[in-house]
Amino acid sequence: QVQLVQSGAEVKKPGASVMLSCTTSGYTFIDFYVHWVRQAPGQGPEWLGVINPKTGSISYSPKFRDRVTMTRDTSTSTLYMELSSLRPDDMAVYYCARDLWDNGGYYPRLWGQGTLVIVSS
Amino acid sequence: EVVLTQSPPTLSLFPGGRATLSCRASQTVDTYIAWYQQKPGQAPRLLIYDASNRAIGIPARFSGSGSGTDFTLTINYLEPEDSAVYYCQQRRWGPLTFGGGTKVEIK
């Protein structure tokens, strides 16, 4: 079955960077866009951006464009998301999520289990 | 960016009842709205896309309607397992945005 398995929890100091991974299986990796979405405690989800694994093209949310980098490794069917210049308000659960359709429908459909990122001095 | 405002913040209903959740967009999003269900400690689960289409495996008790700026998620014959927070999301205009959520409690 389709799975997105994310890396484990991270604890970082303010100003540091964090890189998260999302390893996919059960489908053709290059066929579906993958989104990164975060959710702070008690808040609604917040979209960081989306990557097309086939071409590597990316659309970032303007809010994060200067701090986020999304990449993919087609040989291992893995996506990566790096967030730099971390602040305490970046503390959240970060999710990767595969799109609903294979042409970039922009509805996150199948979600990873999430990675908790704690930012604390 | 498009702001999605959900109401009410909380609904408390009895099993077997009907829940009506609202999502209002700050500008027209045509029918490019999805609804998600999220239970504590879990990732969101896609229920409805393009305003009224149920995702695979979603019971017919869940239905969506609306277009333009006003959207509704209706849950009929409420079951205890429907206790969750429900979010709307738009894809019409970048960046993707989500609403603040409606918490549904089953008494």
PDB file of C-alpha atoms in Angstrom:
ATOM      1  CA  GLN A   1       0.000   0.000   0.000  1.00  0.00           C
ATOM      2  CA  VAL A   2       1.003   3.625  -0.387  1.00  0.00           C
ATOM      3  CA  GLN A   3       3.162   4.863   2.478  1.00  0.00           C
ATOM      4  CA  LEU A   4       4.975   8.059   3.347  1.00  0.00           C
ATOM      5  CA  VAL A   5       7.342   7.532   6.253  1.00  0.00           C
ATOM      6  CA  GLN A   6       8.929  10.575   7.820  1.00  0.00           C
ATOM      7  CA  SER A   7      12.100  10.993   9.832  1.00  0.00           C
ATOM      8  CA  GLY A   8      12.103  11.291  13.590  1.00  0.00           C
ATOM      9  CA  ALA A   9      11.636  14.212  15.920  1.00  0.00           C
ATOM     10  CA  GLU A  10      14.191  17.014  15.959  1.00  0.00           C
ATOM     11  CA  VAL A  11      15.274  19.464  18.642  1.00  0.00           C
ATOM     12  CA  LYS A  12      17.011  22.557  17.348  1.00  0.00           C
ATOM     13  CA  LYS A  13      18.242  25.857  18.723  1.00  0.00           C
ATOM     14  CA  PRO A  14      17.010  29.173  17.344  1.00  0.00           C
ATOM     15  CA  GLY A  15      18.932  30.163  14.244  1.00  0.00           C
ATOM     16  CA  ALA A  16      19.743  26.581  13.292  1.00  0.00           C
ATOM     17  CA  SER A  17      18.492  24.624  10.277  1.00  0.00           C
ATOM     18  CA  VAL A  18      16.584  21.371  10.156  1.00  0.00           C
ATOM     19  CA  MET A  19      16.295  18.852   7.344  1.00  0.00           C
ATOM     20  CA  LEU A  20      13.405  16.418   7.320  1.00  0.00           C
ATOM     21  CA  SER A  21      12.935  13.403   5.102  1.00  0.00           C
ATOM     22  CA  CYS A  22       9.895  11.629   3.696  1.00  0.00           C
ATOM     23  CA  THR A  23      10.412   8.181   2.169  1.00  0.00           C
ATOM     24  CA  THR A  24       7.653   6.976  -0.108  1.00  0.00           C
ATOM     25  CA  SER A  25       6.625   3.520  -1.252  1.00  0.00           C
ATOM     26  CA  GLY A  26       3.747   1.707  -2.900  1.00  0.00           C
ATOM     27  CA  TYR A  27       3.380   3.938  -5.939  1.00  0.00           C
ATOM     28  CA  THR A  28       5.386   5.397  -8.798  1.00  0.00           C
ATOM     29  CA  PHE A  29       7.397   8.147  -7.110  1.00  0.00           C
ATOM     30  CA  ILE A  30       7.598  10.524 -10.047  1.00  0.00           C
ATOM     31  CA  ASP A  31       3.879  10.474 -10.790  1.00  0.00           C
ATOM     32  CA  PHE A  32       2.563  12.492  -7.834  1.00  0.00           C
ATOM     33  CA  TYR A  33       3.412  15.895  -6.444  1.00  0.00           C
ATOM     34  CA  VAL A  34       4.290  15.976  -2.745  1.00  0.00           C
ATOM     35  CA  HIS A  35       3.386  18.816  -0.396  1.00  0.00           C
ATOM     36  CA  TRP A  36       4.951  19.903   2.864  1.00  0.00           C
ATOM     37  CA  VAL A  37       2.494  21.160   5.477  1.00  0.00           C
ATOM     38  CA  ARG A  38       3.110  22.095   9.085  1.00  0.00           C
ATOM     39  CA  GLN A  39       0.817  22.398  12.059  1.00  0.00           C
ATOM     40  CA  ALA A  40       1.651  24.286  15.224  1.00  0.00           C
ATOM     41  CA  PRO A  41       0.012  23.142  18.467  1.00  0.00           C
ATOM     42  CA  GLY A  42      -3.697  23.978  18.453  1.00  0.00           C
ATOM     43  CA  GLN A  43      -3.509  25.624  15.031  1.00  0.00           C
ATOM     44  CA  GLY A  44      -4.737  24.797  11.566  1.00  0.00           C
ATOM     45  CA  PRO A  45      -2.408  23.353   8.937  1.00  0.00           C
ATOM     46  CA  GLU A  46      -0.053  25.697   7.102  1.00  0.00           C
ATOM     47  CA  TRP A  47       1.282  24.981   3.616  1.00  0.00           C
ATOM     48  CA  LEU A  48       5.011  25.390   2.969  1.00  0.00           C
ATOM     49  CA  GLY A  49       5.169  24.301  -0.643  1.00  0.00           C
ATOM     50  CA  VAL A  50       5.001  21.486  -3.164  1.00  0.00           C
ATOM     51  CA  ILE A  51       7.530  19.623  -5.314  1.00  0.00           C
ATOM     52  CA  ASN A  52       7.049  17.810  -8.597  1.00  0.00           C
ATOM     53  CA  PRO A  53       9.239  14.715  -8.163  1.00  0.00           C
ATOM     54  CA  LYS A  54       9.399  14.132 -11.919  1.00  0.00           C
ATOM     55  CA  THR A  55      10.874  17.487 -12.881  1.00  0.00           C
ATOM     56  CA  GLY A  56      12.097  18.800  -9.551  1.00  0.00           C
ATOM     57  CA  SER A  57      10.104  22.002 -10.009  1.00  0.00           C
ATOM     58  CA  ILE A  58       8.897  23.575  -6.795  1.00  0.00           C
ATOM     59  CA  SER A  59       6.295  26.081  -5.692  1.00  0.00           C
ATOM     60  CA  TYR A  60       6.983  27.653  -2.317  1.00  0.00           C
ATOM     61  CA  SER A  61       4.645  29.611  -0.124  1.00  0.00           C
ATOM     62  CA  PRO A  62       5.784  33.250  -0.190  1.00  0.00           C
ATOM     63  CA  LYS A  63       5.924  33.174   3.595  1.00  0.00           C
ATOM     64  CA  PHE A  64       8.676  30.549   3.579  1.00  0.00           C
ATOM     65  CA  ARG A  65      10.350  31.121   0.224  1.00  0.00           C
ATOM     66  CA  ASP A  66      13.500  32.623   1.684  1.00  0.00           C
ATOM     67  CA  ARG A  67      13.973  29.926   4.345  1.00  0.00           C
ATOM     68  CA  VAL A  68      12.782  26.636   2.855  1.00  0.00           C
ATOM     69  CA  THR A  69      14.386  24.266   0.372  1.00  0.00           C
ATOM     70  CA  MET A  70      12.649  21.189  -1.012  1.00  0.00           C
ATOM     71  CA  THR A  71      14.510  18.468  -2.857  1.00  0.00           C
ATOM     72  CA  ARG A  72      13.995  14.894  -3.922  1.00  0.00           C
ATOM     73  CA  ASP A  73      16.065  11.774  -4.584  1.00  0.00           C
ATOM     74  CA  THR A  74      14.443   9.678  -7.276  1.00  0.00           C
ATOM     75  CA  SER A  75      16.822   6.770  -6.632  1.00  0.00           C
ATOM     76  CA  THR A  76      15.432   6.291  -3.137  1.00  0.00           C
ATOM     77  CA  SER A  77      11.921   7.773  -3.633  1.00  0.00           C
ATOM     78  CA  THR A  78      12.642  10.225  -0.848  1.00  0.00           C
ATOM     79  CA  LEU A  79      11.735  13.872  -0.432  1.00  0.00           C
ATOM     80  CA  TYR A  80      13.597  16.354   1.744  1.00  0.00           C
ATOM     81  CA  MET A  81      12.608  19.668   3.276  1.00  0.00           C
ATOM     82  CA  GLU A  82      15.126  21.990   4.890  1.00  0.00           C
ATOM     83  CA  LEU A  83      14.020  24.976   6.948  1.00  0.00           C
ATOM     84  CA  SER A  84      16.673  27.469   7.990  1.00  0.00           C
ATOM     85  CA  SER A  85      16.955  30.313  10.521  1.00  0.00           C
ATOM     86  CA  LEU A  86      14.639  28.494  12.884  1.00  0.00           C
ATOM     87  CA  ARG A  87      12.580  30.507  15.335  1.00  0.00           C
ATOM     88  CA  PRO A  88      10.563  29.383  18.352  1.00  0.00           C
ATOM     89  CA  ASP A  89       7.358  29.832  16.346  1.00  0.00           C
ATOM     90  CA  ASP A  90       8.597  27.255  13.832  1.00  0.00           C
ATOM     91  CA  MET A  91       7.887  24.604  16.440  1.00  0.00           C
ATOM     92  CA  ALA A  92       5.278  22.360  14.853  1.00  0.00           C
ATOM     93  CA  VAL A  93       4.541  18.954  13.413  1.00  0.00           C
ATOM     94  CA  TYR A  94       5.737  18.882   9.808  1.00  0.00           C
ATOM     95  CA  TYR A  95       3.962  16.615   7.349  1.00  0.00           C
ATOM     96  CA  CYS A  96       4.685  15.466   3.837  1.00  0.00           C
ATOM     97  CA  ALA A  97       1.581  14.591   1.851  1.00  0.00           C
ATOM     98  CA  ARG A  98       1.101  13.103  -1.603  1.00  0.00           C
ATOM     99  CA  ASP A  99      -1.291  14.815  -3.936  1.00  0.00           C
ATOM    100  CA  LEU A 100      -4.702  13.451  -4.832  1.00  0.00           C
ATOM    101  CA  TRP A 101      -4.070  13.241  -8.566  1.00  0.00           C
ATOM    102  CA  ASP A 102      -1.121  12.455 -10.754  1.00  0.00           C
ATOM    103  CA  ASN A 103      -1.259  15.817 -12.498  1.00  0.00           C
ATOM    104  CA  GLY A 104      -0.828  18.134  -9.544  1.00  0.00           C
ATOM    105  CA  GLY A 105      -4.330  18.577  -8.221  1.00  0.00           C
ATOM    106  CA  TYR A 106      -3.068  20.414  -5.158  1.00  0.00           C
ATOM    107  CA  TYR A 107      -5.156  18.526  -2.660  1.00  0.00           C
ATOM    108  CA  PRO A 108      -2.861  16.756  -0.154  1.00  0.00           C
ATOM    109  CA  ARG A 109      -4.387  13.292  -0.004  1.00  0.00           C
ATOM    110  CA  LEU A 110      -2.056  10.755   1.608  1.00  0.00           C
ATOM    111  CA  TRP A 111      -0.095  12.037   4.590  1.00  0.00           C
ATOM    112  CA  GLY A 112       3.008  10.905   6.405  1.00  0.00           C
ATOM    113  CA  GLN A 113       2.920  10.395  10.144  1.00  0.00           C
ATOM    114  CA  GLY A 114       4.479  13.791  10.803  1.00  0.00           C
ATOM    115  CA  THR A 115       7.748  14.944  12.331  1.00  0.00           C
ATOM    116  CA  LEU A 116       7.800  17.066  15.466  1.00  0.00           C
ATOM    117  CA  VAL A 117      10.292  19.901  15.340  1.00  0.00           C
ATOM    118  CA  ILE A 118      11.063  21.604  18.633  1.00  0.00           C
ATOM    119  CA  VAL A 119      12.896  24.916  18.605  1.00  0.00           C
ATOM    120  CA  SER A 120      14.293  25.859  21.964  1.00  0.00           C
ATOM    121  CA  SER A 121      17.404  27.417  23.382  1.00  0.00           C
TER     122      SER A 121
ATOM    123  CA  GLU B   1      -3.528  34.988   0.078  1.00  0.00           C
ATOM    124  CA  VAL B   2      -7.049  33.599   0.442  1.00  0.00           C
ATOM    125  CA  VAL B   3      -8.296  33.569   4.021  1.00  0.00           C
ATOM    126  CA  LEU B   4     -10.715  30.797   4.930  1.00  0.00           C
ATOM    127  CA  THR B   5     -12.964  31.468   7.912  1.00  0.00           C
ATOM    128  CA  GLN B   6     -14.680  28.486   9.482  1.00  0.00           C
ATOM    129  CA  SER B   7     -17.706  28.569  11.735  1.00  0.00           C
ATOM    130  CA  PRO B   8     -18.739  27.735  14.312  1.00  0.00           C
ATOM    131  CA  PRO B   9     -15.547  27.079  16.275  1.00  0.00           C
ATOM    132  CA  THR B  10     -17.189  24.202  18.104  1.00  0.00           C
ATOM    133  CA  LEU B  11     -20.252  22.034  17.591  1.00  0.00           C
ATOM    134  CA  SER B  12     -21.587  19.727  20.273  1.00  0.00           C
ATOM    135  CA  LEU B  13     -24.185  17.279  18.996  1.00  0.00           C
ATOM    136  CA  PHE B  14     -25.800  13.962  19.833  1.00  0.00           C
ATOM    137  CA  PRO B  15     -25.199  10.707  17.986  1.00  0.00           C
ATOM    138  CA  GLY B  16     -27.586  10.364  15.076  1.00  0.00           C
ATOM    139  CA  GLY B  17     -27.781  14.119  14.592  1.00  0.00           C
ATOM    140  CA  ARG B  18     -26.585  16.312  11.764  1.00  0.00           C
ATOM    141  CA  ALA B  19     -23.563  18.620  11.754  1.00  0.00           C
ATOM    142  CA  THR B  20     -23.406  21.607   9.427  1.00  0.00           C
ATOM    143  CA  LEU B  21     -19.991  23.237   9.131  1.00  0.00           C
ATOM    144  CA  SER B  22     -19.309  26.451   7.254  1.00  0.00           C
ATOM    145  CA  CYS B  23     -16.233  27.715   5.398  1.00  0.00           C
ATOM    146  CA  ARG B  24     -16.141  31.206   3.910  1.00  0.00           C
ATOM    147  CA  ALA B  25     -13.401  32.376   1.548  1.00  0.00           C
ATOM    148  CA  SER B  26     -12.114  35.956   1.376  1.00  0.00           C
ATOM    149  CA  GLN B  27     -12.426  35.825  -2.420  1.00  0.00           C
ATOM    150  CA  THR B  28     -13.991  33.441  -4.856  1.00  0.00           C
ATOM    151  CA  VAL B  29     -12.357  30.024  -5.082  1.00  0.00           C
ATOM    152  CA  ASP B  30     -14.912  28.593  -7.546  1.00  0.00           C
ATOM    153  CA  THR B  31     -15.368  25.003  -6.299  1.00  0.00           C
ATOM    154  CA  TYR B  32     -11.727  24.372  -5.445  1.00  0.00           C
ATOM    155  CA  ILE B  33     -12.348  23.522  -1.815  1.00  0.00           C
ATOM    156  CA  ALA B  34     -11.474  20.408   0.159  1.00  0.00           C
ATOM    157  CA  TRP B  35     -12.502  19.261   3.610  1.00  0.00           C
ATOM    158  CA  TYR B  36     -10.327  17.302   6.026  1.00  0.00           C
ATOM    159  CA  GLN B  37     -10.970  15.474   9.279  1.00  0.00           C
ATOM    160  CA  GLN B  38      -8.273  15.383  11.941  1.00  0.00           C
ATOM    161  CA  LYS B  39      -8.336  13.369  15.128  1.00  0.00           C
ATOM    162  CA  PRO B  40      -5.881  13.964  17.997  1.00  0.00           C
ATOM    163  CA  GLY B  41      -2.391  12.753  17.231  1.00  0.00           C
ATOM    164  CA  GLN B  42      -3.244  11.928  13.630  1.00  0.00           C
ATOM    165  CA  ALA B  43      -2.612  13.551  10.275  1.00  0.00           C
ATOM    166  CA  PRO B  44      -5.502  15.189   8.457  1.00  0.00           C
ATOM    167  CA  ARG B  45      -7.662  12.885   6.342  1.00  0.00           C
ATOM    168  CA  LEU B  46      -9.122  14.096   3.064  1.00  0.00           C
ATOM    169  CA  LEU B  47     -12.912  13.802   3.047  1.00  0.00           C
ATOM    170  CA  ILE B  48     -14.177  15.981   0.209  1.00  0.00           C
ATOM    171  CA  TYR B  49     -12.487  17.618  -2.783  1.00  0.00           C
ATOM    172  CA  ASP B  50     -13.719  20.089  -5.385  1.00  0.00           C
ATOM    173  CA  ALA B  51     -16.436  21.115  -2.938  1.00  0.00           C
ATOM    174  CA  SER B  52     -18.670  18.071  -3.294  1.00  0.00           C
ATOM    175  CA  ASN B  53     -16.720  14.956  -4.302  1.00  0.00           C
ATOM    176  CA  ARG B  54     -16.099  12.335  -1.653  1.00  0.00           C
ATOM    177  CA  ALA B  55     -12.624  10.869  -1.487  1.00  0.00           C
ATOM    178  CA  ILE B  56     -12.242   7.099  -1.780  1.00  0.00           C
ATOM    179  CA  GLY B  57     -13.429   5.289   1.320  1.00  0.00           C
ATOM    180  CA  ILE B  58     -15.374   8.201   2.803  1.00  0.00           C
ATOM    181  CA  PRO B  59     -18.896   7.279   3.940  1.00  0.00           C
ATOM    182  CA  ALA B  60     -21.875   8.820   2.191  1.00  0.00           C
ATOM    183  CA  ARG B  61     -22.815  10.467   5.519  1.00  0.00           C
ATOM    184  CA  PHE B  62     -20.278  13.126   4.606  1.00  0.00           C
ATOM    185  CA  SER B  63     -21.305  15.594   1.927  1.00  0.00           C
ATOM    186  CA  GLY B  64     -20.066  18.954   0.702  1.00  0.00           C
ATOM    187  CA  SER B  65     -21.673  21.807  -1.148  1.00  0.00           C
ATOM    188  CA  GLY B  66     -21.106  25.387  -2.195  1.00  0.00           C
ATOM    189  CA  SER B  67     -19.289  27.493  -4.727  1.00  0.00           C
ATOM    190  CA  GLY B  68     -17.691  30.910  -4.939  1.00  0.00           C
ATOM    191  CA  THR B  69     -17.046  31.998  -1.367  1.00  0.00           C
ATOM    192  CA  ASP B  70     -19.434  29.936   0.777  1.00  0.00           C
ATOM    193  CA  PHE B  71     -19.096  26.229   1.434  1.00  0.00           C
ATOM    194  CA  THR B  72     -20.710  23.683   3.704  1.00  0.00           C
ATOM    195  CA  LEU B  73     -19.699  20.281   5.025  1.00  0.00           C
ATOM    196  CA  THR B  74     -22.649  18.239   6.270  1.00  0.00           C
ATOM    197  CA  ILE B  75     -22.285  15.135   8.386  1.00  0.00           C
ATOM    198  CA  ASN B  76     -25.502  13.120   8.707  1.00  0.00           C
ATOM    199  CA  TYR B  77     -26.255  10.398  11.257  1.00  0.00           C
ATOM    200  CA  LEU B  78     -23.394  11.425  13.499  1.00  0.00           C
ATOM    201  CA  GLU B  79     -21.381   8.650  15.084  1.00  0.00           C
ATOM    202  CA  PRO B  80     -19.034   8.866  18.082  1.00  0.00           C
ATOM    203  CA  GLU B  81     -16.077   8.331  15.722  1.00  0.00           C
ATOM    204  CA  ASP B  82     -16.914  11.608  13.981  1.00  0.00           C
ATOM    205  CA  SER B  83     -15.498  13.537  16.937  1.00  0.00           C
ATOM    206  CA  ALA B  84     -12.659  15.498  15.369  1.00  0.00           C
ATOM    207  CA  VAL B  85     -11.541  18.857  14.060  1.00  0.00           C
ATOM    208  CA  TYR B  86     -12.578  19.604  10.490  1.00  0.00           C
ATOM    209  CA  TYR B  87     -10.630  21.919   8.193  1.00  0.00           C
ATOM    210  CA  CYS B  88     -11.359  23.395   4.798  1.00  0.00           C
ATOM    211  CA  GLN B  89      -8.593  24.080   2.251  1.00  0.00           C
ATOM    212  CA  GLN B  90      -8.559  25.977  -1.036  1.00  0.00           C
ATOM    213  CA  ARG B  91      -6.421  25.384  -4.094  1.00  0.00           C
ATOM    214  CA  ARG B  92      -7.780  28.077  -6.413  1.00  0.00           C
ATOM    215  CA  TRP B  93      -5.174  30.711  -5.614  1.00  0.00           C
ATOM    216  CA  GLY B  94      -1.610  30.224  -4.449  1.00  0.00           C
ATOM    217  CA  PRO B  95      -0.484  29.619  -1.756  1.00  0.00           C
ATOM    218  CA  LEU B  96      -2.738  26.787  -0.600  1.00  0.00           C
ATOM    219  CA  THR B  97      -4.511  27.877   2.574  1.00  0.00           C
ATOM    220  CA  PHE B  98      -6.471  26.139   5.289  1.00  0.00           C
ATOM    221  CA  GLY B  99      -9.195  27.370   7.597  1.00  0.00           C
ATOM    222  CA  GLY B 100      -8.884  27.539  11.369  1.00  0.00           C
ATOM    223  CA  GLY B 101     -11.053  24.501  11.934  1.00  0.00           C
ATOM    224  CA  THR B 102     -14.341  23.491  13.526  1.00  0.00           C
ATOM    225  CA  LYS B 103     -14.257  21.064  16.425  1.00  0.00           C
ATOM    226  CA  VAL B 104     -17.118  18.577  16.414  1.00  0.00           C
ATOM    227  CA  GLU B 105     -17.905  16.952  19.733  1.00  0.00           C
ATOM    228  CA  ILE B 106     -20.322  14.038  20.020  1.00  0.00           C
ATOM    229  CA  LYS B 107     -22.143  14.105  23.339  1.00  0.00           C
TER     230      LYS B 107
END
